[in-house]
mmCIF file with all atom_site columns, C-alpha atoms and ligand atoms in Angstrom:
data_model
loop_
_atom_site.group_PDB
_atom_site.id
_atom_site.type_symbol
_atom_site.label_atom_id
_atom_site.label_alt_id
_atom_site.label_comp_id
_atom_site.label_asym_id
_atom_site.label_entity_id
_atom_site.label_seq_id
_atom_site.pdbx_PDB_ins_code
_atom_site.Cartn_x
_atom_site.Cartn_y
_atom_site.Cartn_z
_atom_site.occupancy
_atom_site.B_iso_or_equiv
_atom_site.pdbx_formal_charge
_atom_site.auth_seq_id
_atom_site.auth_comp_id
_atom_site.auth_asym_id
_atom_site.auth_atom_id
_atom_site.pdbx_PDB_model_num
ATOM   1   C  CA  . MET A 1 1   ? 62.608  138.953 67.236 1.00 0.00 ? 1   MET A CA  1
ATOM   2   C  CA  . ASP A 1 2   ? 65.601  140.295 69.185 1.00 0.00 ? 2   ASP A CA  1
ATOM   3   C  CA  . GLU A 1 3   ? 68.552  142.187 67.721 1.00 0.00 ? 3   GLU A CA  1
ATOM   4   C  CA  . ILE A 1 4   ? 70.960  139.284 68.177 1.00 0.00 ? 4   ILE A CA  1
ATOM   5   C  CA  . THR A 1 5   ? 68.724  136.924 66.227 1.00 0.00 ? 5   THR A CA  1
ATOM   6   C  CA  . LYS A 1 6   ? 68.232  139.546 63.519 1.00 0.00 ? 6   LYS A CA  1
ATOM   7   C  CA  . LEU A 1 7   ? 71.967  139.993 63.093 1.00 0.00 ? 7   LEU A CA  1
ATOM   8   C  CA  . MET A 1 8   ? 72.586  136.241 63.033 1.00 0.00 ? 8   MET A CA  1
ATOM   9   C  CA  . ILE A 1 9   ? 69.929  135.875 60.342 1.00 0.00 ? 9   ILE A CA  1
ATOM   10  C  CA  . GLU A 1 10  ? 71.596  138.622 58.290 1.00 0.00 ? 10  GLU A CA  1
ATOM   11  C  CA  . GLN A 1 11  ? 74.954  136.898 58.596 1.00 0.00 ? 11  GLN A CA  1
ATOM   12  C  CA  . LEU A 1 12  ? 73.466  133.535 57.682 1.00 0.00 ? 12  LEU A CA  1
ATOM   13  C  CA  . ARG A 1 13  ? 71.742  134.995 54.629 1.00 0.00 ? 13  ARG A CA  1
ATOM   14  C  CA  . ASP A 1 14  ? 75.090  136.278 53.482 1.00 0.00 ? 14  ASP A CA  1
ATOM   15  C  CA  . ALA A 1 15  ? 76.620  132.852 54.053 1.00 0.00 ? 15  ALA A CA  1
ATOM   16  C  CA  . TYR A 1 16  ? 73.780  131.229 52.136 1.00 0.00 ? 16  TYR A CA  1
ATOM   17  C  CA  . SER A 1 17  ? 74.433  133.415 49.119 1.00 0.00 ? 17  SER A CA  1
ATOM   18  C  CA  . ALA A 1 18  ? 78.193  132.943 49.492 1.00 0.00 ? 18  ALA A CA  1
ATOM   19  C  CA  . GLU A 1 19  ? 77.875  129.147 49.490 1.00 0.00 ? 19  GLU A CA  1
ATOM   20  C  CA  . LYS A 1 20  ? 75.625  129.102 46.452 1.00 0.00 ? 20  LYS A CA  1
ATOM   21  C  CA  . GLN A 1 21  ? 78.042  131.256 44.511 1.00 0.00 ? 21  GLN A CA  1
ATOM   22  C  CA  . ALA A 1 22  ? 81.035  129.245 45.744 1.00 0.00 ? 22  ALA A CA  1
ATOM   23  C  CA  . LEU A 1 23  ? 79.321  126.056 44.598 1.00 0.00 ? 23  LEU A CA  1
ATOM   24  C  CA  . ARG A 1 24  ? 78.931  127.321 41.034 1.00 0.00 ? 24  ARG A CA  1
ATOM   25  C  CA  . GLY A 1 25  ? 82.429  128.748 41.088 1.00 0.00 ? 25  GLY A CA  1
ATOM   26  C  CA  . MET A 1 26  ? 83.971  125.474 42.205 1.00 0.00 ? 26  MET A CA  1
ATOM   27  C  CA  . GLN A 1 27  ? 82.119  123.522 39.534 1.00 0.00 ? 27  GLN A CA  1
ATOM   28  C  CA  . LYS A 1 28  ? 83.875  125.719 36.978 1.00 0.00 ? 28  LYS A CA  1
ATOM   29  C  CA  . MET A 1 29  ? 87.197  125.401 38.789 1.00 0.00 ? 29  MET A CA  1
ATOM   30  C  CA  . MET A 1 30  ? 86.934  121.637 38.824 1.00 0.00 ? 30  MET A CA  1
ATOM   31  C  CA  . LYS A 1 31  ? 86.406  121.561 35.063 1.00 0.00 ? 31  LYS A CA  1
ATOM   32  C  CA  . ALA A 1 32  ? 89.431  123.797 34.565 1.00 0.00 ? 32  ALA A CA  1
ATOM   33  C  CA  . ALA A 1 33  ? 91.724  121.672 36.761 1.00 0.00 ? 33  ALA A CA  1
ATOM   34  C  CA  . THR A 1 34  ? 94.192  119.202 35.272 1.00 0.00 ? 34  THR A CA  1
ATOM   35  C  CA  . ASN A 1 35  ? 95.836  117.670 38.353 1.00 0.00 ? 35  ASN A CA  1
ATOM   36  C  CA  . GLU A 1 36  ? 93.783  114.655 39.369 1.00 0.00 ? 36  GLU A CA  1
ATOM   37  C  CA  . LYS A 1 37  ? 94.055  115.244 43.123 1.00 0.00 ? 37  LYS A CA  1
ATOM   38  C  CA  . LEU A 1 38  ? 93.018  118.851 42.659 1.00 0.00 ? 38  LEU A CA  1
ATOM   39  C  CA  . ARG A 1 39  ? 89.965  117.768 40.685 1.00 0.00 ? 39  ARG A CA  1
ATOM   40  C  CA  . GLN A 1 40  ? 89.103  115.288 43.417 1.00 0.00 ? 40  GLN A CA  1
ATOM   41  C  CA  . GLY A 1 41  ? 89.603  117.964 46.054 1.00 0.00 ? 41  GLY A CA  1
ATOM   42  C  CA  . PHE A 1 42  ? 87.123  120.233 44.286 1.00 0.00 ? 42  PHE A CA  1
ATOM   43  C  CA  . GLN A 1 43  ? 84.697  117.359 43.843 1.00 0.00 ? 43  GLN A CA  1
ATOM   44  C  CA  . MET A 1 44  ? 84.856  116.535 47.551 1.00 0.00 ? 44  MET A CA  1
ATOM   45  C  CA  . HIS A 1 45  ? 84.358  120.149 48.577 1.00 0.00 ? 45  HIS A CA  1
ATOM   46  C  CA  . ILE A 1 46  ? 81.477  120.609 46.135 1.00 0.00 ? 46  ILE A CA  1
ATOM   47  C  CA  . GLU A 1 47  ? 79.700  117.775 47.958 1.00 0.00 ? 47  GLU A CA  1
ATOM   48  C  CA  . GLN A 1 48  ? 80.554  119.314 51.332 1.00 0.00 ? 48  GLN A CA  1
ATOM   49  C  CA  . THR A 1 49  ? 79.253  122.660 50.098 1.00 0.00 ? 49  THR A CA  1
ATOM   50  C  CA  . GLU A 1 50  ? 75.891  121.123 49.228 1.00 0.00 ? 50  GLU A CA  1
ATOM   51  C  CA  . ALA A 1 51  ? 75.650  119.922 52.837 1.00 0.00 ? 51  ALA A CA  1
ATOM   52  C  CA  . GLN A 1 52  ? 76.813  123.335 54.070 1.00 0.00 ? 52  GLN A CA  1
ATOM   53  C  CA  . ILE A 1 53  ? 73.958  125.023 52.219 1.00 0.00 ? 53  ILE A CA  1
ATOM   54  C  CA  . GLU A 1 54  ? 71.562  122.688 54.013 1.00 0.00 ? 54  GLU A CA  1
ATOM   55  C  CA  . ARG A 1 55  ? 73.232  123.544 57.317 1.00 0.00 ? 55  ARG A CA  1
ATOM   56  C  CA  . VAL A 1 56  ? 72.681  127.248 56.704 1.00 0.00 ? 56  VAL A CA  1
ATOM   57  C  CA  . GLU A 1 57  ? 69.022  126.551 55.921 1.00 0.00 ? 57  GLU A CA  1
ATOM   58  C  CA  . GLN A 1 58  ? 68.805  124.540 59.130 1.00 0.00 ? 58  GLN A CA  1
ATOM   59  C  CA  . ALA A 1 59  ? 70.437  127.359 61.107 1.00 0.00 ? 59  ALA A CA  1
ATOM   60  C  CA  . LEU A 1 60  ? 68.043  129.905 59.640 1.00 0.00 ? 60  LEU A CA  1
ATOM   61  C  CA  . GLU A 1 61  ? 65.139  127.677 60.526 1.00 0.00 ? 61  GLU A CA  1
ATOM   62  C  CA  . GLN A 1 62  ? 66.363  127.408 64.120 1.00 0.00 ? 62  GLN A CA  1
ATOM   63  C  CA  . LEU A 1 63  ? 66.278  131.199 64.305 1.00 0.00 ? 63  LEU A CA  1
ATOM   64  C  CA  . GLY A 1 64  ? 62.927  131.534 62.548 1.00 0.00 ? 64  GLY A CA  1
ATOM   65  C  CA  . GLY A 1 65  ? 64.460  133.075 59.419 1.00 0.00 ? 65  GLY A CA  1
ATOM   66  C  CA  . LYS A 1 66  ? 64.600  132.333 55.695 1.00 0.00 ? 66  LYS A CA  1
ATOM   67  C  CA  . PRO A 1 67  ? 67.423  132.609 53.121 1.00 0.00 ? 67  PRO A CA  1
ATOM   68  C  CA  . GLY A 1 68  ? 66.013  135.701 51.390 1.00 0.00 ? 68  GLY A CA  1
ATOM   69  C  CA  . ARG A 1 69  ? 67.530  137.524 48.431 1.00 0.00 ? 69  ARG A CA  1
ATOM   70  C  CA  . LYS A 1 70  ? 70.679  138.894 49.981 1.00 0.00 ? 70  LYS A CA  1
ATOM   71  C  CA  . VAL A 1 71  ? 73.687  138.650 47.679 1.00 0.00 ? 71  VAL A CA  1
ATOM   72  C  CA  . CYS A 1 72  ? 77.118  138.219 49.193 1.00 0.00 ? 72  CYS A CA  1
ATOM   73  C  CA  . GLU A 1 73  ? 79.054  140.937 47.359 1.00 0.00 ? 73  GLU A CA  1
ATOM   74  C  CA  . ALA A 1 74  ? 82.419  139.685 48.550 1.00 0.00 ? 74  ALA A CA  1
ATOM   75  C  CA  . MET A 1 75  ? 81.899  136.203 47.143 1.00 0.00 ? 75  MET A CA  1
ATOM   76  C  CA  . ARG A 1 76  ? 80.578  137.722 43.948 1.00 0.00 ? 76  ARG A CA  1
ATOM   77  C  CA  . GLY A 1 77  ? 83.854  139.597 43.630 1.00 0.00 ? 77  GLY A CA  1
ATOM   78  C  CA  . LEU A 1 78  ? 85.968  136.553 44.454 1.00 0.00 ? 78  LEU A CA  1
ATOM   79  C  CA  . ILE A 1 79  ? 84.201  134.410 41.884 1.00 0.00 ? 79  ILE A CA  1
ATOM   80  C  CA  . GLU A 1 80  ? 84.272  137.159 39.270 1.00 0.00 ? 80  GLU A CA  1
ATOM   81  C  CA  . GLU A 1 81  ? 88.011  137.494 39.784 1.00 0.00 ? 81  GLU A CA  1
ATOM   82  C  CA  . ALA A 1 82  ? 88.438  133.710 39.554 1.00 0.00 ? 82  ALA A CA  1
ATOM   83  C  CA  . ASN A 1 83  ? 86.438  133.634 36.309 1.00 0.00 ? 83  ASN A CA  1
ATOM   84  C  CA  . HIS A 1 84  ? 88.602  136.380 34.791 1.00 0.00 ? 84  HIS A CA  1
ATOM   85  C  CA  . GLU A 1 85  ? 91.735  134.504 35.728 1.00 0.00 ? 85  GLU A CA  1
ATOM   86  C  CA  . MET A 1 86  ? 90.396  131.237 34.357 1.00 0.00 ? 86  MET A CA  1
ATOM   87  C  CA  . SER A 1 87  ? 89.643  132.883 31.019 1.00 0.00 ? 87  SER A CA  1
ATOM   88  C  CA  . ASP A 1 88  ? 93.194  134.308 30.936 1.00 0.00 ? 88  ASP A CA  1
ATOM   89  C  CA  . HIS A 1 89  ? 94.838  130.891 30.966 1.00 0.00 ? 89  HIS A CA  1
ATOM   90  C  CA  . ASP A 1 90  ? 94.667  127.582 29.135 1.00 0.00 ? 90  ASP A CA  1
ATOM   91  C  CA  . LYS A 1 91  ? 94.258  124.354 31.045 1.00 0.00 ? 91  LYS A CA  1
ATOM   92  C  CA  . GLY A 1 92  ? 97.536  123.078 32.422 1.00 0.00 ? 92  GLY A CA  1
ATOM   93  C  CA  . THR A 1 93  ? 100.040 123.349 35.225 1.00 0.00 ? 93  THR A CA  1
ATOM   94  C  CA  . MET A 1 94  ? 99.840  127.147 35.459 1.00 0.00 ? 94  MET A CA  1
ATOM   95  C  CA  . MET A 1 95  ? 96.044  127.072 35.519 1.00 0.00 ? 95  MET A CA  1
ATOM   96  C  CA  . ASP A 1 96  ? 96.193  124.640 38.447 1.00 0.00 ? 96  ASP A CA  1
ATOM   97  C  CA  . VAL A 1 97  ? 98.314  127.121 40.425 1.00 0.00 ? 97  VAL A CA  1
ATOM   98  C  CA  . VAL A 1 98  ? 95.864  129.905 39.558 1.00 0.00 ? 98  VAL A CA  1
ATOM   99  C  CA  . LEU A 1 99  ? 92.912  127.732 40.639 1.00 0.00 ? 99  LEU A CA  1
ATOM   100 C  CA  . ILE A 1 100 ? 94.472  127.033 44.023 1.00 0.00 ? 100 ILE A CA  1
ATOM   101 C  CA  . ALA A 1 101 ? 95.092  130.759 44.499 1.00 0.00 ? 101 ALA A CA  1
ATOM   102 C  CA  . ALA A 1 102 ? 91.460  131.552 43.697 1.00 0.00 ? 102 ALA A CA  1
ATOM   103 C  CA  . ALA A 1 103 ? 90.009  128.678 45.726 1.00 0.00 ? 103 ALA A CA  1
ATOM   104 C  CA  . GLN A 1 104 ? 92.031  129.559 48.814 1.00 0.00 ? 104 GLN A CA  1
ATOM   105 C  CA  . ARG A 1 105 ? 90.730  133.133 48.658 1.00 0.00 ? 105 ARG A CA  1
ATOM   106 C  CA  . VAL A 1 106 ? 87.204  131.703 48.709 1.00 0.00 ? 106 VAL A CA  1
ATOM   107 C  CA  . GLU A 1 107 ? 87.977  129.404 51.640 1.00 0.00 ? 107 GLU A CA  1
ATOM   108 C  CA  . HIS A 1 108 ? 89.539  132.226 53.640 1.00 0.00 ? 108 HIS A CA  1
ATOM   109 C  CA  . TYR A 1 109 ? 86.436  134.347 53.216 1.00 0.00 ? 109 TYR A CA  1
ATOM   110 C  CA  . GLU A 1 110 ? 84.292  131.449 54.380 1.00 0.00 ? 110 GLU A CA  1
ATOM   111 C  CA  . ILE A 1 111 ? 86.582  130.764 57.334 1.00 0.00 ? 111 ILE A CA  1
ATOM   112 C  CA  . ALA A 1 112 ? 86.187  134.400 58.392 1.00 0.00 ? 112 ALA A CA  1
ATOM   113 C  CA  . ALA A 1 113 ? 82.410  134.274 58.003 1.00 0.00 ? 113 ALA A CA  1
ATOM   114 C  CA  . TYR A 1 114 ? 81.819  131.011 59.855 1.00 0.00 ? 114 TYR A CA  1
ATOM   115 C  CA  . GLY A 1 115 ? 84.445  131.728 62.488 1.00 0.00 ? 115 GLY A CA  1
ATOM   116 C  CA  . THR A 1 116 ? 82.730  134.981 63.366 1.00 0.00 ? 116 THR A CA  1
ATOM   117 C  CA  . MET A 1 117 ? 79.221  133.503 63.235 1.00 0.00 ? 117 MET A CA  1
ATOM   118 C  CA  . ALA A 1 118 ? 80.117  130.472 65.364 1.00 0.00 ? 118 ALA A CA  1
ATOM   119 C  CA  . THR A 1 119 ? 81.759  132.702 67.970 1.00 0.00 ? 119 THR A CA  1
ATOM   120 C  CA  . LEU A 1 120 ? 78.808  135.093 68.037 1.00 0.00 ? 120 LEU A CA  1
ATOM   121 C  CA  . ALA A 1 121 ? 76.343  132.223 68.423 1.00 0.00 ? 121 ALA A CA  1
ATOM   122 C  CA  . LYS A 1 122 ? 78.325  130.778 71.327 1.00 0.00 ? 122 LYS A CA  1
ATOM   123 C  CA  . SER A 1 123 ? 78.678  134.205 72.966 1.00 0.00 ? 123 SER A CA  1
ATOM   124 C  CA  . ALA A 1 124 ? 74.895  134.563 72.804 1.00 0.00 ? 124 ALA A CA  1
ATOM   125 C  CA  . GLY A 1 125 ? 74.437  131.150 74.414 1.00 0.00 ? 125 GLY A CA  1
ATOM   126 C  CA  . MET A 1 126 ? 73.232  129.499 71.205 1.00 0.00 ? 126 MET A CA  1
ATOM   127 C  CA  . GLN A 1 127 ? 75.371  126.421 71.714 1.00 0.00 ? 127 GLN A CA  1
ATOM   128 C  CA  . GLU A 1 128 ? 73.642  124.189 69.194 1.00 0.00 ? 128 GLU A CA  1
ATOM   129 C  CA  . LEU A 1 129 ? 73.848  126.813 66.460 1.00 0.00 ? 129 LEU A CA  1
ATOM   130 C  CA  . GLY A 1 130 ? 77.477  127.470 67.321 1.00 0.00 ? 130 GLY A CA  1
ATOM   131 C  CA  . GLU A 1 131 ? 78.295  123.813 66.898 1.00 0.00 ? 131 GLU A CA  1
ATOM   132 C  CA  . LEU A 1 132 ? 76.407  123.544 63.612 1.00 0.00 ? 132 LEU A CA  1
ATOM   133 C  CA  . LEU A 1 133 ? 78.379  126.474 62.193 1.00 0.00 ? 133 LEU A CA  1
ATOM   134 C  CA  . GLY A 1 134 ? 81.538  125.044 63.711 1.00 0.00 ? 134 GLY A CA  1
ATOM   135 C  CA  . GLN A 1 135 ? 81.143  121.910 61.584 1.00 0.00 ? 135 GLN A CA  1
ATOM   136 C  CA  . THR A 1 136 ? 81.181  123.990 58.415 1.00 0.00 ? 136 THR A CA  1
ATOM   137 C  CA  . LEU A 1 137 ? 84.067  126.069 59.744 1.00 0.00 ? 137 LEU A CA  1
ATOM   138 C  CA  . ASP A 1 138 ? 86.112  122.877 60.161 1.00 0.00 ? 138 ASP A CA  1
ATOM   139 C  CA  . GLU A 1 139 ? 85.357  121.782 56.600 1.00 0.00 ? 139 GLU A CA  1
ATOM   140 C  CA  . GLU A 1 140 ? 86.453  125.153 55.208 1.00 0.00 ? 140 GLU A CA  1
ATOM   141 C  CA  . LYS A 1 141 ? 89.670  124.986 57.216 1.00 0.00 ? 141 LYS A CA  1
ATOM   142 C  CA  . ARG A 1 142 ? 90.354  121.442 56.044 1.00 0.00 ? 142 ARG A CA  1
ATOM   143 C  CA  . MET A 1 143 ? 89.792  122.408 52.402 1.00 0.00 ? 143 MET A CA  1
ATOM   144 C  CA  . ASP A 1 144 ? 92.184  125.327 52.795 1.00 0.00 ? 144 ASP A CA  1
ATOM   145 C  CA  . ALA A 1 145 ? 94.813  123.060 54.369 1.00 0.00 ? 145 ALA A CA  1
ATOM   146 C  CA  . GLU A 1 146 ? 94.260  120.457 51.653 1.00 0.00 ? 146 GLU A CA  1
ATOM   147 C  CA  . LEU A 1 147 ? 94.870  123.068 48.949 1.00 0.00 ? 147 LEU A CA  1
ATOM   148 C  CA  . THR A 1 148 ? 98.105  124.151 50.636 1.00 0.00 ? 148 THR A CA  1
ATOM   149 C  CA  . LYS A 1 149 ? 99.190  120.525 50.865 1.00 0.00 ? 149 LYS A CA  1
ATOM   150 C  CA  . LEU A 1 150 ? 98.478  119.961 47.172 1.00 0.00 ? 150 LEU A CA  1
ATOM   151 C  CA  . ALA A 1 151 ? 100.335 123.116 46.203 1.00 0.00 ? 151 ALA A CA  1
ATOM   152 C  CA  . GLU A 1 152 ? 103.361 122.022 48.255 1.00 0.00 ? 152 GLU A CA  1
ATOM   153 C  CA  . SER A 1 153 ? 103.350 118.384 47.231 1.00 0.00 ? 153 SER A CA  1
ATOM   154 C  CA  . GLU A 1 154 ? 102.930 118.659 43.461 1.00 0.00 ? 154 GLU A CA  1
ATOM   155 C  CA  . VAL A 1 155 ? 100.994 121.467 41.838 1.00 0.00 ? 155 VAL A CA  1
ATOM   156 C  CA  . ASN A 1 156 ? 103.485 124.306 42.359 1.00 0.00 ? 156 ASN A CA  1
ATOM   157 C  CA  . MET A 1 157 ? 106.547 122.305 41.349 1.00 0.00 ? 157 MET A CA  1
ATOM   158 C  CA  . ALA A 1 158 ? 104.835 120.870 38.274 1.00 0.00 ? 158 ALA A CA  1
ATOM   159 C  CA  . TRP A 1 159 ? 104.328 124.390 36.981 1.00 0.00 ? 159 TRP A CA  1
ATOM   160 C  CA  . ILE A 1 160 ? 107.676 125.794 38.173 1.00 0.00 ? 160 ILE A CA  1
ATOM   161 C  CA  . GLU A 1 161 ? 109.582 122.958 36.489 1.00 0.00 ? 161 GLU A CA  1
ATOM   162 C  CA  . GLU A 1 162 ? 107.639 123.409 33.284 1.00 0.00 ? 162 GLU A CA  1
ATOM   163 C  CA  . ALA A 1 163 ? 108.148 127.173 33.302 1.00 0.00 ? 163 ALA A CA  1
ATOM   164 C  CA  . ARG A 1 164 ? 111.889 126.753 33.924 1.00 0.00 ? 164 ARG A CA  1
ATOM   165 C  CA  . SER A 1 165 ? 112.392 124.172 31.208 1.00 0.00 ? 165 SER A CA  1
ATOM   166 C  CA  . GLU A 1 166 ? 110.491 126.382 28.754 1.00 0.00 ? 166 GLU A CA  1
ATOM   167 C  CA  . ALA A 1 167 ? 112.752 129.277 29.718 1.00 0.00 ? 167 ALA A CA  1
ATOM   168 C  CA  . GLU A 1 168 ? 115.801 127.082 29.135 1.00 0.00 ? 168 GLU A CA  1
ATOM   169 C  CA  . GLU A 1 169 ? 114.558 125.979 25.727 1.00 0.00 ? 169 GLU A CA  1
ATOM   170 C  CA  . MET A 1 170 ? 114.012 129.607 24.827 1.00 0.00 ? 170 MET A CA  1
ATOM   171 C  CA  . GLU A 1 171 ? 117.526 130.428 25.973 1.00 0.00 ? 171 GLU A CA  1
ATOM   172 C  CA  . GLY A 1 172 ? 118.856 127.517 23.909 1.00 0.00 ? 172 GLY A CA  1
ATOM   173 C  CA  . ALA A 1 173 ? 117.072 128.742 20.800 1.00 0.00 ? 173 ALA A CA  1
ATOM   174 C  CA  . ASN A 1 174 ? 118.481 132.252 21.267 1.00 0.00 ? 174 ASN A CA  1
ATOM   175 C  CA  . GLU A 1 175 ? 121.936 130.811 21.830 1.00 0.00 ? 175 GLU A CA  1
ATOM   176 C  CA  . ASN A 1 176 ? 121.731 128.927 18.516 1.00 0.00 ? 176 ASN A CA  1
ATOM   177 C  CA  . ARG A 1 177 ? 120.599 132.038 16.704 1.00 0.00 ? 177 ARG A CA  1
ATOM   178 C  CA  . ARG A 1 178 ? 123.544 134.002 18.125 1.00 0.00 ? 178 ARG A CA  1
ATOM   179 C  CA  . GLY A 1 179 ? 125.903 131.119 17.300 1.00 0.00 ? 179 GLY A CA  1
ATOM   180 C  CA  . GLY A 1 180 ? 124.616 131.026 13.730 1.00 0.00 ? 180 GLY A CA  1
ATOM   181 C  CA  . GLY A 1 181 ? 125.189 134.750 13.455 1.00 0.00 ? 181 GLY A CA  1
ATOM   182 C  CA  . ARG A 1 182 ? 128.831 134.371 14.545 1.00 0.00 ? 182 ARG A CA  1
ATOM   183 C  CA  . ARG A 1 183 ? 129.482 131.626 12.067 1.00 0.00 ? 183 ARG A CA  1
ATOM   184 C  CA  . LYS A 1 184 ? 128.183 133.751 9.249  1.00 0.00 ? 184 LYS A CA  1
ATOM   185 C  CA  . ALA A 1 185 ? 130.373 136.647 10.334 1.00 0.00 ? 185 ALA A CA  1
ATOM   186 C  CA  . SER A 1 186 ? 133.602 134.586 10.379 1.00 0.00 ? 186 SER A CA  1
HETATM 187 FE FE1 . FE  B 2 .   ? 81.473  126.622 52.155 1.00 0.00 ? 201 FE  B FE1 1
HETATM 188 FE FE1 . FE  B 2 .   ? 79.446  138.397 52.302 1.00 0.00 ? 202 FE  B FE1 1
HETATM 189 FE FE1 . FE  B 2 .   ? 84.432  126.173 51.228 1.00 0.00 ? 203 FE  B FE1 1
#
């Protein structure tokens, strides 16, 4: 087995582990999401991820490799961080913002991984492999763009409006307390 194939197999094993961890992470994220479109977005990408895992297996097979026991440390960290953040918040508009932040970090890591792998495969003349990885790369990019679109269209404003109105209510309550104090003094 040549060095190029060996390196591609290493990279694919990392991606295999990353996808498996991302899959479990997203299942948790979906349960924590309130916004219906966000839930659907996670659901859709969970299904895509299942197909992506199969694609990695297919790619490894093409190269004469197997998934192995490699653990993607970066994805482990990303998911661990996401889990901490999820346990810090209750379900609701703020949680949805937090979920998008965590999910986009995951997608960006995947975009980096598949972008690099697809380019390396094509550089080495492995056109078919490059295209297979390119399909996953496109799905990761689309998920990232979808999350941005959701943040812009509703999720961010839902939370910002709620946070502002809570702040105003708080202000109002303080105002009343101060007012009451003045009345007593006069
Ligand atoms: Fe993926
Ligand atoms: Fe990794
Ligand atoms: Fe993804």
